[in-house]
mmCIF file of C-alpha atoms and ligand atoms in Angstrom:
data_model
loop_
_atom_site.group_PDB
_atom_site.id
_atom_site.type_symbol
_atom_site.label_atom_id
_atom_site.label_comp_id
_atom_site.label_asym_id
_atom_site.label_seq_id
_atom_site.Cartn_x
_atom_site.Cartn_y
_atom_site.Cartn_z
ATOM 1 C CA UNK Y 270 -28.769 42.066 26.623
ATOM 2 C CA UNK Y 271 -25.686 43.670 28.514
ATOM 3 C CA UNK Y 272 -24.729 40.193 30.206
ATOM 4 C CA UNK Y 273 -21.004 41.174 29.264
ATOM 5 C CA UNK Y 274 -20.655 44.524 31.019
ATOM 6 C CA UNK Y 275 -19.053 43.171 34.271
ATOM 7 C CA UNK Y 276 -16.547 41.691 31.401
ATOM 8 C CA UNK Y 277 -15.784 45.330 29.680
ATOM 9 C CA UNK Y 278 -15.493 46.803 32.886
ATOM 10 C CA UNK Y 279 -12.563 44.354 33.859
ATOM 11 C CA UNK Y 280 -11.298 44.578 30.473
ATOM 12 C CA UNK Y 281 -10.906 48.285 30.997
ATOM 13 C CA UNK Y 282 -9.636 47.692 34.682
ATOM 14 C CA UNK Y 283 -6.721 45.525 33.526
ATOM 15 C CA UNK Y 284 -5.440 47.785 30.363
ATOM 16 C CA UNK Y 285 -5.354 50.966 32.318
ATOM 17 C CA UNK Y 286 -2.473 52.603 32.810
ATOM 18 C CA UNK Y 287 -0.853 50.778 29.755
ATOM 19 C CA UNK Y 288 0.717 52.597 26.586
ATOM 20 C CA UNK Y 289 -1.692 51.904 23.287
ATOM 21 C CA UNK Y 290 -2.114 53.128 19.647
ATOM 22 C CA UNK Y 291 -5.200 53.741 18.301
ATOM 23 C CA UNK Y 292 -6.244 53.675 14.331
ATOM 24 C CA UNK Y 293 -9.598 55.054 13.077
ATOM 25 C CA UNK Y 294 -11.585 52.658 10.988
ATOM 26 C CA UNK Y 295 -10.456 53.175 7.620
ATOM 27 C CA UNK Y 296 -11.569 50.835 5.046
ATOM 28 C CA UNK Y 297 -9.107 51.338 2.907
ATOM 29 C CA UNK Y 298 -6.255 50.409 4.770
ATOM 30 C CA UNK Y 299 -7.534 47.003 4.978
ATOM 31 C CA UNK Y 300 -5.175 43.964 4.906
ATOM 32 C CA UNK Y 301 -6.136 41.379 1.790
ATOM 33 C CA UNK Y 302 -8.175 38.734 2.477
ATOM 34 C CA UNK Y 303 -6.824 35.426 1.278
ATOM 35 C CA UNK Y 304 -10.139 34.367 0.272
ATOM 36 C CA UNK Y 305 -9.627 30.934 1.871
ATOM 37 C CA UNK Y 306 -8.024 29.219 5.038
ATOM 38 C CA UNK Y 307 -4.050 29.575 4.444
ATOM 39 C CA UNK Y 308 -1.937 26.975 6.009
ATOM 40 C CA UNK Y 309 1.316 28.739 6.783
ATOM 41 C CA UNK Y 310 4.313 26.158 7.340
ATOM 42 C CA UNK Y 311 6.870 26.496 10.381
ATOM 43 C CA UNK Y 312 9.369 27.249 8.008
ATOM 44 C CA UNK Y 313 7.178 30.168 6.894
ATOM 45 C CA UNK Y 314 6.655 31.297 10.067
ATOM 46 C CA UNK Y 315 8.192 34.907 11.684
ATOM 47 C CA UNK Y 316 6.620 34.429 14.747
ATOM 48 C CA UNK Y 317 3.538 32.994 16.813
ATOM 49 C CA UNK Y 318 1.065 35.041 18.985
ATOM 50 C CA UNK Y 319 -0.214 32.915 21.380
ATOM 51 C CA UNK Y 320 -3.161 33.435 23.389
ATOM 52 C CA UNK Y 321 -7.004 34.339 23.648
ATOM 53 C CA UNK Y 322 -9.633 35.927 21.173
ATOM 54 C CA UNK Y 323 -13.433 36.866 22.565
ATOM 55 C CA UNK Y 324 -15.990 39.377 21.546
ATOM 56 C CA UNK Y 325 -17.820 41.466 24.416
ATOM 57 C CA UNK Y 326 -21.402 42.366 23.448
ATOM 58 C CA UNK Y 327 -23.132 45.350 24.664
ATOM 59 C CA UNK Y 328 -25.891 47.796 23.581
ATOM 60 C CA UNK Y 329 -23.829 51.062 24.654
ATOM 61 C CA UNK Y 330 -22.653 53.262 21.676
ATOM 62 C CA UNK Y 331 -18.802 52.036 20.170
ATOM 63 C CA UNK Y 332 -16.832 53.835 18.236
ATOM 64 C CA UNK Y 333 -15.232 51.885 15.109
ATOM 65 C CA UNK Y 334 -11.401 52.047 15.352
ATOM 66 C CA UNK Y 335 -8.261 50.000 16.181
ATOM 67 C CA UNK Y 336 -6.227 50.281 19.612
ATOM 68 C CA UNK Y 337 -2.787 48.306 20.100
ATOM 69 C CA UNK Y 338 -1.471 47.854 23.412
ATOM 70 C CA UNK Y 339 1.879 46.968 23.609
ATOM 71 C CA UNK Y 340 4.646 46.329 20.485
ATOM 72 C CA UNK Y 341 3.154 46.169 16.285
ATOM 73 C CA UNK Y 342 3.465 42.899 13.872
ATOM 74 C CA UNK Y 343 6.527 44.779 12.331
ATOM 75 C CA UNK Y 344 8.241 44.861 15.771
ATOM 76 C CA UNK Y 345 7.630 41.397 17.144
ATOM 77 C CA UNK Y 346 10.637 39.432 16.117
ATOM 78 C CA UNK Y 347 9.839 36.117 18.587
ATOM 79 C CA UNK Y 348 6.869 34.320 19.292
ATOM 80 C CA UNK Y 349 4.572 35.773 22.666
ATOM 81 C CA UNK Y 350 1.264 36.109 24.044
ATOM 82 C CA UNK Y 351 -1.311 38.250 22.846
ATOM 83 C CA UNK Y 352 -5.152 38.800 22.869
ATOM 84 C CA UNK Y 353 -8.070 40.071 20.496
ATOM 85 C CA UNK Y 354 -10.800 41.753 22.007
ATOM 86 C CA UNK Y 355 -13.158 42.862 20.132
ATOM 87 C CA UNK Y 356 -15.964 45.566 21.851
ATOM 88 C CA UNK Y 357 -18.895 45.343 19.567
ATOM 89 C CA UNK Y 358 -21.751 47.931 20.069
ATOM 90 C CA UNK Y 359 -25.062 46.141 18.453
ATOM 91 C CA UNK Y 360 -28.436 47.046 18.513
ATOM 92 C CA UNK Y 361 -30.684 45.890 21.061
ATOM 93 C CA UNK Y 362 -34.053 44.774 20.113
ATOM 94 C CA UNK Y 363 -35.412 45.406 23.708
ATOM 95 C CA UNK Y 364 -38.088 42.561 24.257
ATOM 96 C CA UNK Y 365 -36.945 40.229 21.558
ATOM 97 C CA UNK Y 366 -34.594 38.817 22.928
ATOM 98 C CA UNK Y 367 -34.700 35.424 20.429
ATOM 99 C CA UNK Y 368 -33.607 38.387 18.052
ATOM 100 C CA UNK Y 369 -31.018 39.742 19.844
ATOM 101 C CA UNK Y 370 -29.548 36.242 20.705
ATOM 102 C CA UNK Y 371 -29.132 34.994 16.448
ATOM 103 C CA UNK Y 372 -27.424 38.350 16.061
ATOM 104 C CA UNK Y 373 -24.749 37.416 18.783
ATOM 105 C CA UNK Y 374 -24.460 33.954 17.324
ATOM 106 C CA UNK Y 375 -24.040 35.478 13.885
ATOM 107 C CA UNK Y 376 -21.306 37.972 14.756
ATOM 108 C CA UNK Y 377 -19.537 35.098 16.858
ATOM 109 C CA UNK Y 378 -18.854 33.296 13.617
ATOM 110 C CA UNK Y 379 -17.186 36.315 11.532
ATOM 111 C CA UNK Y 380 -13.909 34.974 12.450
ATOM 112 C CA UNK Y 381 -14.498 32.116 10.453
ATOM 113 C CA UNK Y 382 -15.175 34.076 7.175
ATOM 114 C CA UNK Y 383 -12.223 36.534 6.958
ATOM 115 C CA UNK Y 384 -8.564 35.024 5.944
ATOM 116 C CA UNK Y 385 -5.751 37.772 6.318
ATOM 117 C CA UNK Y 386 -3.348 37.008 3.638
ATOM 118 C CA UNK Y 387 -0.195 35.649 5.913
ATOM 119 C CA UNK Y 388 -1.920 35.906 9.516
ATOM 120 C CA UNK Y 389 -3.186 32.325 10.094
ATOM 121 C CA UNK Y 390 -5.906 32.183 13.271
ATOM 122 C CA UNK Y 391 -6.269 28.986 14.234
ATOM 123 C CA UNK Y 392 -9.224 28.744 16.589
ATOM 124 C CA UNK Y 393 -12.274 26.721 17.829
ATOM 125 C CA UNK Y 394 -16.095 27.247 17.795
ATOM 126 C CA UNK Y 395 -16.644 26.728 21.746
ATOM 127 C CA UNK Y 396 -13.360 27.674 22.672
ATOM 128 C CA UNK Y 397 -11.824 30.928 23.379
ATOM 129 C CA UNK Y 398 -8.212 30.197 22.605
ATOM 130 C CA UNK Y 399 -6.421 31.924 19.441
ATOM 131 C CA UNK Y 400 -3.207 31.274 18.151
ATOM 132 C CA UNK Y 401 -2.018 33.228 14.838
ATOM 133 C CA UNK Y 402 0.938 32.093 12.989
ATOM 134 C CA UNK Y 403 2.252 35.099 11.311
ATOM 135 C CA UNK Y 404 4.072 34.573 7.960
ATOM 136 C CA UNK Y 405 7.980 35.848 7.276
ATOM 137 C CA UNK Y 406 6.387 37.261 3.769
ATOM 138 C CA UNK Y 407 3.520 39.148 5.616
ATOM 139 C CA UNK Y 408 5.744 40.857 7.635
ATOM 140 C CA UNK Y 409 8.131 41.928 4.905
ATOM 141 C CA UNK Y 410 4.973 42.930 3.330
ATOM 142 C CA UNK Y 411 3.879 45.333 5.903
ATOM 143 C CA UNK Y 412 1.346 43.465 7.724
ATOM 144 C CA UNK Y 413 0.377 45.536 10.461
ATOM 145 C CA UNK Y 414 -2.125 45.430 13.445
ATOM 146 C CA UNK Y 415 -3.934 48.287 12.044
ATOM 147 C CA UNK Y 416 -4.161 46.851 8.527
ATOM 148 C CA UNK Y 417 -5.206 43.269 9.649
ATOM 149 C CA UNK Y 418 -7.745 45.401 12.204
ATOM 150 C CA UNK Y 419 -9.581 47.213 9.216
ATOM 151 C CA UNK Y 420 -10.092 43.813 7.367
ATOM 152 C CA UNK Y 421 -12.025 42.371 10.506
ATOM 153 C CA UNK Y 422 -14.098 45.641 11.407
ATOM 154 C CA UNK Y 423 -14.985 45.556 7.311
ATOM 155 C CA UNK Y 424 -16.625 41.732 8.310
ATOM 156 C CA UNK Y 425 -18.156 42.747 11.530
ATOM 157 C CA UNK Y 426 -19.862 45.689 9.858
ATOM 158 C CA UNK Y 427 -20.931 44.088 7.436
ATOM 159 C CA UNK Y 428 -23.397 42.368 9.993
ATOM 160 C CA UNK Y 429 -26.545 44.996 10.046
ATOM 161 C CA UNK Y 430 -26.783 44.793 13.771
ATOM 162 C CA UNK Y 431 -23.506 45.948 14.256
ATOM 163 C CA UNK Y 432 -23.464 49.459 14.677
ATOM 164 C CA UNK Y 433 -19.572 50.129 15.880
ATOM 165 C CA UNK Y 434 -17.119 48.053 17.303
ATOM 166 C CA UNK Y 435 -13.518 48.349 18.327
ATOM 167 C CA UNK Y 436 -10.875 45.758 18.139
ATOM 168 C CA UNK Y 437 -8.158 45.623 20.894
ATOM 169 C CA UNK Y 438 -4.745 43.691 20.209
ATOM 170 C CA UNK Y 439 -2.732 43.272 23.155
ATOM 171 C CA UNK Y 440 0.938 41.911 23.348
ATOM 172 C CA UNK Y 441 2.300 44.477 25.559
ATOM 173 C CA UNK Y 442 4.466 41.443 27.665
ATOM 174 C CA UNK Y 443 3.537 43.146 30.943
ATOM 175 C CA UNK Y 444 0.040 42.230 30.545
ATOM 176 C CA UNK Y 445 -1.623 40.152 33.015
ATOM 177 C CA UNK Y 446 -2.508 37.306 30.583
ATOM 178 C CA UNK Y 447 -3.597 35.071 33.283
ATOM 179 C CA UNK Y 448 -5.949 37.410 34.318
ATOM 180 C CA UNK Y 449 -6.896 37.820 30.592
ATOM 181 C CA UNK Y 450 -7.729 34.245 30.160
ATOM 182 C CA UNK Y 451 -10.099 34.000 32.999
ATOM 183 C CA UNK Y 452 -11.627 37.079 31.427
ATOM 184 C CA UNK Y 453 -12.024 35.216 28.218
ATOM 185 C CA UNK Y 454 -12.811 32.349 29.986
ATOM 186 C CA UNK Y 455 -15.957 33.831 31.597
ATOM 187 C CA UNK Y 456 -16.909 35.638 28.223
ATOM 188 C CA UNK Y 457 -17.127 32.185 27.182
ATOM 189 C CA UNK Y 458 -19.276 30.446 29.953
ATOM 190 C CA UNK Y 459 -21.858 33.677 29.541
ATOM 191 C CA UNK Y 460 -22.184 32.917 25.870
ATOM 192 C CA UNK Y 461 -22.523 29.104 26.450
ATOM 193 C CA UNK Y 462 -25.312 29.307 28.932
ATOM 194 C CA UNK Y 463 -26.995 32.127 27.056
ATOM 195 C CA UNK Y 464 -27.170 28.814 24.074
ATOM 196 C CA UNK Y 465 -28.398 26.605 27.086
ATOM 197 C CA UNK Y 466 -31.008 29.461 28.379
ATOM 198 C CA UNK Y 467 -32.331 29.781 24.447
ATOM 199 C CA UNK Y 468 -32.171 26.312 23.154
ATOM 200 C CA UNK Y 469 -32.835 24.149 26.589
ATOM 201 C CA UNK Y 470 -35.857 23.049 28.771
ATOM 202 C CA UNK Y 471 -34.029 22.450 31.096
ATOM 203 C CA UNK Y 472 -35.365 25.009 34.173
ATOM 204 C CA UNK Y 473 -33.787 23.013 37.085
ATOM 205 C CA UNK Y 474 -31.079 25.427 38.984
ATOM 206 C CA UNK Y 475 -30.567 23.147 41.807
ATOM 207 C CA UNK Y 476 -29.110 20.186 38.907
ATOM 208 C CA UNK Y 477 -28.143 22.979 36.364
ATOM 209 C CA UNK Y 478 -24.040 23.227 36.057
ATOM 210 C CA UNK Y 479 -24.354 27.068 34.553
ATOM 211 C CA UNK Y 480 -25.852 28.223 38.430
ATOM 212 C CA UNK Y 481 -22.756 29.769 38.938
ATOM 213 C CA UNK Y 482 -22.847 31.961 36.102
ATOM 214 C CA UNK Y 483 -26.362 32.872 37.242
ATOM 215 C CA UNK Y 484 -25.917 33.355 40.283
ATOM 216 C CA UNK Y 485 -23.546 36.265 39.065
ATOM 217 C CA UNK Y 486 -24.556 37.489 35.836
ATOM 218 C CA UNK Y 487 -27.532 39.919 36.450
ATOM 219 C CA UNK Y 488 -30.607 39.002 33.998
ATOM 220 C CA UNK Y 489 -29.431 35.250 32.921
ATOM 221 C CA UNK Y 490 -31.787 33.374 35.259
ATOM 222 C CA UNK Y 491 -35.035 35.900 34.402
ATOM 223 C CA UNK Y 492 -34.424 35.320 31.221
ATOM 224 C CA UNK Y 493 -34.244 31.499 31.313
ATOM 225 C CA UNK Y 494 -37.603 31.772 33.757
ATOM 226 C CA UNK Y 495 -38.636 34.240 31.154
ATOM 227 C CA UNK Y 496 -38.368 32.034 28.067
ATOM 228 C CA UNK Y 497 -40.202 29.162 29.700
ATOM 229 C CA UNK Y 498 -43.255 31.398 30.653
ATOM 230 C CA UNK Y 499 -42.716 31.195 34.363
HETATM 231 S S1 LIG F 192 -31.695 29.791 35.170
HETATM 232 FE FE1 LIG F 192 -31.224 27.893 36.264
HETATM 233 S S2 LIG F 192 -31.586 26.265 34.776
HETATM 234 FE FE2 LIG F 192 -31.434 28.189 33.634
HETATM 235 S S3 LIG F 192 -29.297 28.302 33.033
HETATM 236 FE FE3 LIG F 192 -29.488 29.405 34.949
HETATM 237 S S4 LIG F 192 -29.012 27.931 36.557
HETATM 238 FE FE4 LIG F 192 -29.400 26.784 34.659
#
């Protein structure tokens, strides 16, 4: 199921050329976990990253690690835009594809499950839009990219199908965010028709409001013709 390689490959097209840090995955640098959804007042606040957080799926080989493109937590002293990406390299159970599908549904709701202790995500289940409120105690804490990095990639790989993945933060301000956003955006409408394609029977195109995505995506509609044994 590489329905999100067209995705990467813009991903890759829009970073290059700018500055980033990269961290090995090292489990031991992890951030705390807060163990619970921590509501982190303005007054609280050091700063606000505003912006877009989406996972891109493919079975290609990832390496586990961190990259930062553009300033650190410890450096940000006003509120800006920013994006998570996280590349996640999962197996690919060629031919079951009901398999492959719960697996991507799974690893979509890790986010919900991990709390960094002073980095509040605030997010929605069929949205791509992330906001983190960062807390003034966090920072004097250390909080760092890297650290709150290792704390996801411990939840993702916790998820057997997982077999690398590599988390991008971006708030490098000369970042085409717009551009980002309709990435996201389209990340988004591939994952929502890939829940239409398994869960509808629905098989009319010409009515069908996901043709577009179809009509681009290479595999989507065989797969949809596929699962209704035409
Ligand atoms: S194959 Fe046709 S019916 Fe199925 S999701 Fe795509 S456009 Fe819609």
């Amino acid at each position: 199921m590489d329905f999100y390689n067209d995705l990467i490959r813009d991903t890759s097209a829009l970073l290059q050329g700018t500055k980033s840090c990269a961290y090995p995955y090292t489990p031991g640098k992890a951030w705390p976990d807060a163990g619970r959804n921590e509501v982190i007042l303005q007054r609280d606040t050091a700063f606000e990253l505003n912006g877009v957080g989406f996972n891109l799926i493919t079975s290609e080989p990832v390496e586990s690690g961190i990259a930062v493109y553009g300033d650190e937590l410890g450096s940000i002293r006003q509120s800006r835009h920013f994006a998570r990406v996280c590349l996640i390299g999962m197996r690919d159970d060629a031919g079951d594809e009901q398999k492959t599908y719960d697996r991507i549904r799974k690893v979509e709701f890790v986010k919900y499950h991990c709390f960094p202790k002073g980095y509040m995500i605030r997010t929605a289940s069929r949205s791509h839009k992330e906001v983190v409120r960062v807390s003034k105690s966090a920072v004097q804490g250390g909080i760092s990219f890297e650290k709150v990095g290792n704390l996801l990639l411990s939840a993702y790989l916790e998820k057997p199908a997982v077999e690398g993945i590599k988390i991008l933060f971006l708030t490098d301000p000369q970042l085409d965010y717009a551009k980002l956003e309709k990435i996201a955006a389209k990340t988004h409408a591939v994952t929502e028709t890939l829940n239409h394609i398994m869960n509808s029977v629905n098989f009319d195109c010409s009515t069908c409001n996901l043709k577009p995505i179809c009509d681009e995506v290479e595999g989507m509609r065989e797969l949809h013709f596929k699962r209704a044994g035409m």
